[in-house]
Coordinates of C-alpha atoms in Angstrom, one line a residue:
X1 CA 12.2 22.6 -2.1
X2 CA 14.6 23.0 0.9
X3 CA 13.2 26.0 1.7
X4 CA 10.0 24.7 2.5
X5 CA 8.8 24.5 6.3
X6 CA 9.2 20.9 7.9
X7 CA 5.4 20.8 8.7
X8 CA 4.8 21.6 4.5
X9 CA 7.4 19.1 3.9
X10 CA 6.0 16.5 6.4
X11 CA 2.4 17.2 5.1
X12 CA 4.0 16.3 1.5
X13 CA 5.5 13.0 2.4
X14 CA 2.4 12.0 4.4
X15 CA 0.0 12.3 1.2
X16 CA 2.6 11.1 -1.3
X17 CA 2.8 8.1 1.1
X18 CA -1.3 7.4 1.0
X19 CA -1.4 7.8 -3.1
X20 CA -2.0 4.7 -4.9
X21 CA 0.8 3.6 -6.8
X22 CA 3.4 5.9 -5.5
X23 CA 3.0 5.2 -2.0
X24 CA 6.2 5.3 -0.1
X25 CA 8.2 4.2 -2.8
X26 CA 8.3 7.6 -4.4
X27 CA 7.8 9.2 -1.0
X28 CA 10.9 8.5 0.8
X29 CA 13.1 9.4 -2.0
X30 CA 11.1 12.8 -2.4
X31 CA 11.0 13.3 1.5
X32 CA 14.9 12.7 0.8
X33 CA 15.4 15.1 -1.7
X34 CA 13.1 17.6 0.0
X35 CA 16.1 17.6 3.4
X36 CA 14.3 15.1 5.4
X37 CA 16.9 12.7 7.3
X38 CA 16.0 9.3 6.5
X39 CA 13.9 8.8 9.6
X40 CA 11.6 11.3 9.1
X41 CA 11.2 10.6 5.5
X42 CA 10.4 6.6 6.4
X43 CA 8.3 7.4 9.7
X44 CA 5.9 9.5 7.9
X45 CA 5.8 7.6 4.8
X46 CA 5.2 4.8 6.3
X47 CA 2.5 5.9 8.6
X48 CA 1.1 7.9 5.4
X49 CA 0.9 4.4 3.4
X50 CA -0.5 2.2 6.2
X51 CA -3.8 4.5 6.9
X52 CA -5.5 3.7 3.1
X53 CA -5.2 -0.4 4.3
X54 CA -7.9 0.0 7.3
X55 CA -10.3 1.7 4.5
X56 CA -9.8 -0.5 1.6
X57 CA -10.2 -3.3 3.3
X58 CA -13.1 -2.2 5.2
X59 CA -15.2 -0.4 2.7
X60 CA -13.8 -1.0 -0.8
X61 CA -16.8 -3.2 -1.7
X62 CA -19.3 0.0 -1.0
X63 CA -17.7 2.1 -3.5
X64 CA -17.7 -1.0 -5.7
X65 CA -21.8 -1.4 -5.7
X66 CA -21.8 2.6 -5.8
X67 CA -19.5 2.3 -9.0
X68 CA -21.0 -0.6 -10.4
X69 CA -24.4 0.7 -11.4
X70 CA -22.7 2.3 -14.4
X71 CA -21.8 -0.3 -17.4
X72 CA -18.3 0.6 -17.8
X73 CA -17.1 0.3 -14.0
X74 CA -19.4 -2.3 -13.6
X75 CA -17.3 -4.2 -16.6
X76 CA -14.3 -3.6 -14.7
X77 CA -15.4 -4.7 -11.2
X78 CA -16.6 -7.8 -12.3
X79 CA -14.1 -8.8 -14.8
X80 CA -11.4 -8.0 -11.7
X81 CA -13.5 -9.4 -8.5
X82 CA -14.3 -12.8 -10.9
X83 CA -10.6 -13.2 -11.6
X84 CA -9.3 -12.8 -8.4
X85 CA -12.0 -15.0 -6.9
X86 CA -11.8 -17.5 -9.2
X87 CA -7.7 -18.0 -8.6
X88 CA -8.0 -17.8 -4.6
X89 CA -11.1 -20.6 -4.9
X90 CA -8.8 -22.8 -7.3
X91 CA -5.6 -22.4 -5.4
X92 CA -5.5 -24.2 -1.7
X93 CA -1.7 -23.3 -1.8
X94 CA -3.4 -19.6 -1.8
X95 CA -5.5 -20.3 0.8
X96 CA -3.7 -21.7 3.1
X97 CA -0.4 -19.1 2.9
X98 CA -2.7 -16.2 2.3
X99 CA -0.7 -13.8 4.9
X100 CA 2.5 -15.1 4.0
X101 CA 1.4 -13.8 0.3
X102 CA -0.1 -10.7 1.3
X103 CA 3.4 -9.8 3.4
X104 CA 5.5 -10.5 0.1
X105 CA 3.1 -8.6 -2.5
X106 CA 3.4 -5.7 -0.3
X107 CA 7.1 -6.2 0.5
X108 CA 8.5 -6.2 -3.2
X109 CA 8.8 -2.7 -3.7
X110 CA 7.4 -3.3 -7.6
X111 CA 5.3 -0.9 -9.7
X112 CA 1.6 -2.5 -9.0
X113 CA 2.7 -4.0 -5.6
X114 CA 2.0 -2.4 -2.3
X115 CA -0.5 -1.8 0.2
X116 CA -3.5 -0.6 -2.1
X117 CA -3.2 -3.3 -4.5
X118 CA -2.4 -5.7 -1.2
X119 CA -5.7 -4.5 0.8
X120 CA -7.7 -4.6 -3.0
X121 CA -6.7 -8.6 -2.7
X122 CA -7.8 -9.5 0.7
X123 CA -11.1 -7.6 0.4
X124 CA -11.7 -10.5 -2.4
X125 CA -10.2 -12.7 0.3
X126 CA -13.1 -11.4 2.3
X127 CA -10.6 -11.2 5.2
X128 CA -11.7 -9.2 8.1
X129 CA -9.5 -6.5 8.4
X130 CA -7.9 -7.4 11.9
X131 CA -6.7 -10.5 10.1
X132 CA -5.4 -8.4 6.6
X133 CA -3.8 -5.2 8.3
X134 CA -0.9 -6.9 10.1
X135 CA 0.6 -9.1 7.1
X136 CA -0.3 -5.8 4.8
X137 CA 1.3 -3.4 7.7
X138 CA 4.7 -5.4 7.8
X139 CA 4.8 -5.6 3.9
X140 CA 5.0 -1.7 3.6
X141 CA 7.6 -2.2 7.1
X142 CA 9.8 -4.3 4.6
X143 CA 9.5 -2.2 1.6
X144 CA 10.0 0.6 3.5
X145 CA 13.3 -0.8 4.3
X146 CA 14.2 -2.0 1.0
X147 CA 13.3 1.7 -0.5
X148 CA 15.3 3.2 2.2
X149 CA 18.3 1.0 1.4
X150 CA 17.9 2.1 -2.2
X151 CA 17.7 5.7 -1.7
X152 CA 20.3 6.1 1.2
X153 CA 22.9 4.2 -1.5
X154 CA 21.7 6.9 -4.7
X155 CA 22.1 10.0 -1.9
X156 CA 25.1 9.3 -0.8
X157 CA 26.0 5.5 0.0
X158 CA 24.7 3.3 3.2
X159 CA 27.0 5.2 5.5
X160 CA 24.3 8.2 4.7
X161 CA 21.8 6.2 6.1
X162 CA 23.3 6.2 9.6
X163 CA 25.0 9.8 9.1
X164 CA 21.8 11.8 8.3

């Protein structure tokens, strides 16, 4: 994959970055792996997994009427949006730290965390996105970071980090 031009490669990162589940935690180690320094692979990563939030947020709810007129989404929506409303409603502790929680979903760099699953929550918060996109924003910063750390240490060590 070396061989690839940087613009293919960036162009890579950047959409493995926006893909639900994947986000940048698979994209910075493939940016990696690809011959992008560290920088590049987190800068465009990052920028790649922060765009989705604005949308989400914004105009999830849309796609959920749109979906919901057939049974089986429908199912789905409800049983999810009902849960998730029903916990936020019964927990003031919830309420009350909601950005603090948002930040440290998105931050733990854990299969069904991130910034899609992050921005899902505080549409159900019905949280206007200026309010959502900051905590969500400095959640991907952090587990940027942390998959960064993680990646410069399996390529090579920490001193890589600063080196490449």
């Amino acid at each position: 994959m070396s061989a690839l031009p940087l613009l293919v490669k960036y162009i890579i990162t950047f959409i493995i970055g926006m893909v639900p589940i994947i986000e940048l935690r698979g994209a910075i180690p493939i940016a990696v792996g690809m011959g992008l320094t560290y920088f590049e692979a987190f800068i465009i990563s990052f920028i790649g997994n922060i765009i989705p939030i604005y949308f989400i947020v914004k105009y999830i709810r849309p796609l959920f009427d749109f979906f919901g007129r057939w049974k089986i989404f429908k199912i789905i929506i409800d049983w999810a949006s009902n849960k998730a409303t029903k916990k936020i409603k019964e927990s003031e502790k919830l309420q009350n730290y909601t950005m603090i929680g948002l930040f440290l979903f998105v931050a733990v760099p854990l299969p069904g965390t991130g910034a899609w699953v992050g921005s899902l929550i505080a549409n159900f918060l019905d949280l206007p996105v200026k309010k959502a996109f900051w905590p969500l924003a400095l959640g991907v910063l952090a587990a940027g970071i942390i998959v960064l750390t993680v990646t410069a240490i399996s390529f090579g060590g920490v001193a890589a980090l600063f080196n490449h």
